[in-house]
C-alpha positions as a Python dict, from the first residue, in 0.01 Angstrom:
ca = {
    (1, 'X'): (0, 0, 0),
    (2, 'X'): (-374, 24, -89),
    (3, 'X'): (-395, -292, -168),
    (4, 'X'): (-284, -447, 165),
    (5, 'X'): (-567, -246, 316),
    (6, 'X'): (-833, -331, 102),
    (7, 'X'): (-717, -672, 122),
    (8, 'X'): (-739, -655, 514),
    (9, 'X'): (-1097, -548, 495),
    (10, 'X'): (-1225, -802, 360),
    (11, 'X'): (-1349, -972, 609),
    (12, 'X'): (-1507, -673, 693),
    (13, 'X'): (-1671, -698, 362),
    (14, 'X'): (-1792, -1044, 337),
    (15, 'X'): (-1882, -1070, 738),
    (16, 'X'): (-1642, -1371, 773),
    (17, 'X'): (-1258, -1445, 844),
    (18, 'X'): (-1234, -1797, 680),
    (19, 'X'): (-1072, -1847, 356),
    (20, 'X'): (-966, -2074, 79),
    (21, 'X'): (-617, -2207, 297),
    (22, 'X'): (-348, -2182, -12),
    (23, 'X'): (33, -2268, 52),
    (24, 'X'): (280, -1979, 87),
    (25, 'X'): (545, -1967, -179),
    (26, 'X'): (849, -2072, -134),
    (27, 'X'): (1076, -2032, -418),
    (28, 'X'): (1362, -2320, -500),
    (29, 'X'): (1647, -2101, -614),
    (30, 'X'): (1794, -1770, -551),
    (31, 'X'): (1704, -1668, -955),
    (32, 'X'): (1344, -1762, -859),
    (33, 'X'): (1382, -1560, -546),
    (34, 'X'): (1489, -1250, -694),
    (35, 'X'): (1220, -1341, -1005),
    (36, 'X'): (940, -1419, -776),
    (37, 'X'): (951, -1244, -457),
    (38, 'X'): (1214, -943, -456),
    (39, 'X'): (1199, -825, -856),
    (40, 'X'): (789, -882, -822),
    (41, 'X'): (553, -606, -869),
    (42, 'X'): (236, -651, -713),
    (43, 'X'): (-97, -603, -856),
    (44, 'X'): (-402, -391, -678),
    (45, 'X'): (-646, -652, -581),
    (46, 'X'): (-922, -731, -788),
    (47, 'X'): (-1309, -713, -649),
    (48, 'X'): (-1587, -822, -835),
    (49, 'X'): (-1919, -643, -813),
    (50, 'X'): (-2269, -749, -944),
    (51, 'X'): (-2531, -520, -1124),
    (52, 'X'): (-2874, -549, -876),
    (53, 'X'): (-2630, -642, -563),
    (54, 'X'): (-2504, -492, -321),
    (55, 'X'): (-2241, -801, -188),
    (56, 'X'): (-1908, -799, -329),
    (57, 'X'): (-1779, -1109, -556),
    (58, 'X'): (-1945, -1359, -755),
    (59, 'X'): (-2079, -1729, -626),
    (60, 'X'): (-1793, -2000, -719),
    (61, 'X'): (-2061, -2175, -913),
    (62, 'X'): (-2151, -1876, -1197),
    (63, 'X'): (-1746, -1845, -1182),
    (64, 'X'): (-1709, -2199, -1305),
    (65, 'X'): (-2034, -2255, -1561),
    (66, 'X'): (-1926, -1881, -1673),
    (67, 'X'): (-2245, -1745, -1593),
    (68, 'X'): (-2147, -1408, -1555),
    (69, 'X'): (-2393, -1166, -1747),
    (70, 'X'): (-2512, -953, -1426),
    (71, 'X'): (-2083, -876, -1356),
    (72, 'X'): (-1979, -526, -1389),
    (73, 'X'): (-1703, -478, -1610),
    (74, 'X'): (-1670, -788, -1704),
    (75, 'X'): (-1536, -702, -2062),
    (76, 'X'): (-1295, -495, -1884),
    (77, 'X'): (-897, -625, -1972),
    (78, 'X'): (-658, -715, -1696),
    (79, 'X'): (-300, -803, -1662),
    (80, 'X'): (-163, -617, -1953),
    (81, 'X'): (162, -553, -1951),
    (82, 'X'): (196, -880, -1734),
    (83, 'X'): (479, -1115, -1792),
    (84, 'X'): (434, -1459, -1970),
    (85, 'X'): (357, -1604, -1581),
    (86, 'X'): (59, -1430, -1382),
    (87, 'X'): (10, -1608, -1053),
    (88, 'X'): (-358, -1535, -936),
    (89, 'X'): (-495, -1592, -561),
    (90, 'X'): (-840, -1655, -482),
    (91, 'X'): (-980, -1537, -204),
    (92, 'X'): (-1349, -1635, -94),
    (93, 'X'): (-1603, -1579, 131),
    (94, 'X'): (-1672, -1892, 324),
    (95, 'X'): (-1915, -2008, 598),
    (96, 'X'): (-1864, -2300, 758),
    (97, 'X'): (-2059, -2589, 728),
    (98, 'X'): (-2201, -2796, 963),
    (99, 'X'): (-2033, -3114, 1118),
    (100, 'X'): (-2228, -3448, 1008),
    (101, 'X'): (-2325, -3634, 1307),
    (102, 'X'): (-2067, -3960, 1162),
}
């Protein structure tokens, strides 16, 4: 799957390993099984990429004030043909901070 390998070189990418930890799913019944894990369809994974830049992604802070004017393709559409549920992962980029001295 192409995804799976683009996925796996991310790390690659960004020039770290560590991530934003997130729960695995775990469905609660065997309809939400078969809904959720062995009817699913996966997506490709979706990169963002910056006019001017040549990093991959965009800084959690223009993310959440919506400051997105230098994004490529920004007015592009995505999940059509989606279901009335999309369930989105977010993957960052993440250096470590330092320890405080407490």
């Amino acid at each position: 799957m192409p995804h799976v390998m683009e996925w796996k070189r991310v790390s690659e990418l960004c020039g770290t390993d560590d991530f934003i930890p997130q729960t695995v799913y775990t469905p609660y019944t065997e309809t939400d099984k078969k809904r959720y894990v062995l009817d699913v369809v996966l997506q490709e994974t979706i990169f963002f990429h910056s006019d001017g830049s040549s990093e991959l992604g965009i800084s959690l802070h223009d993310a959440l004030k919506q400051q997105l004017r230098h994004m490529k393709d920004k007015d592009d559409r995505m999940f059509v043909g989606c279901g009335p549920s999309v369930s989105i992962r977010i993957q960052a980029c993440i250096h470590a901070l330092p320890q405080s001295a407490d």
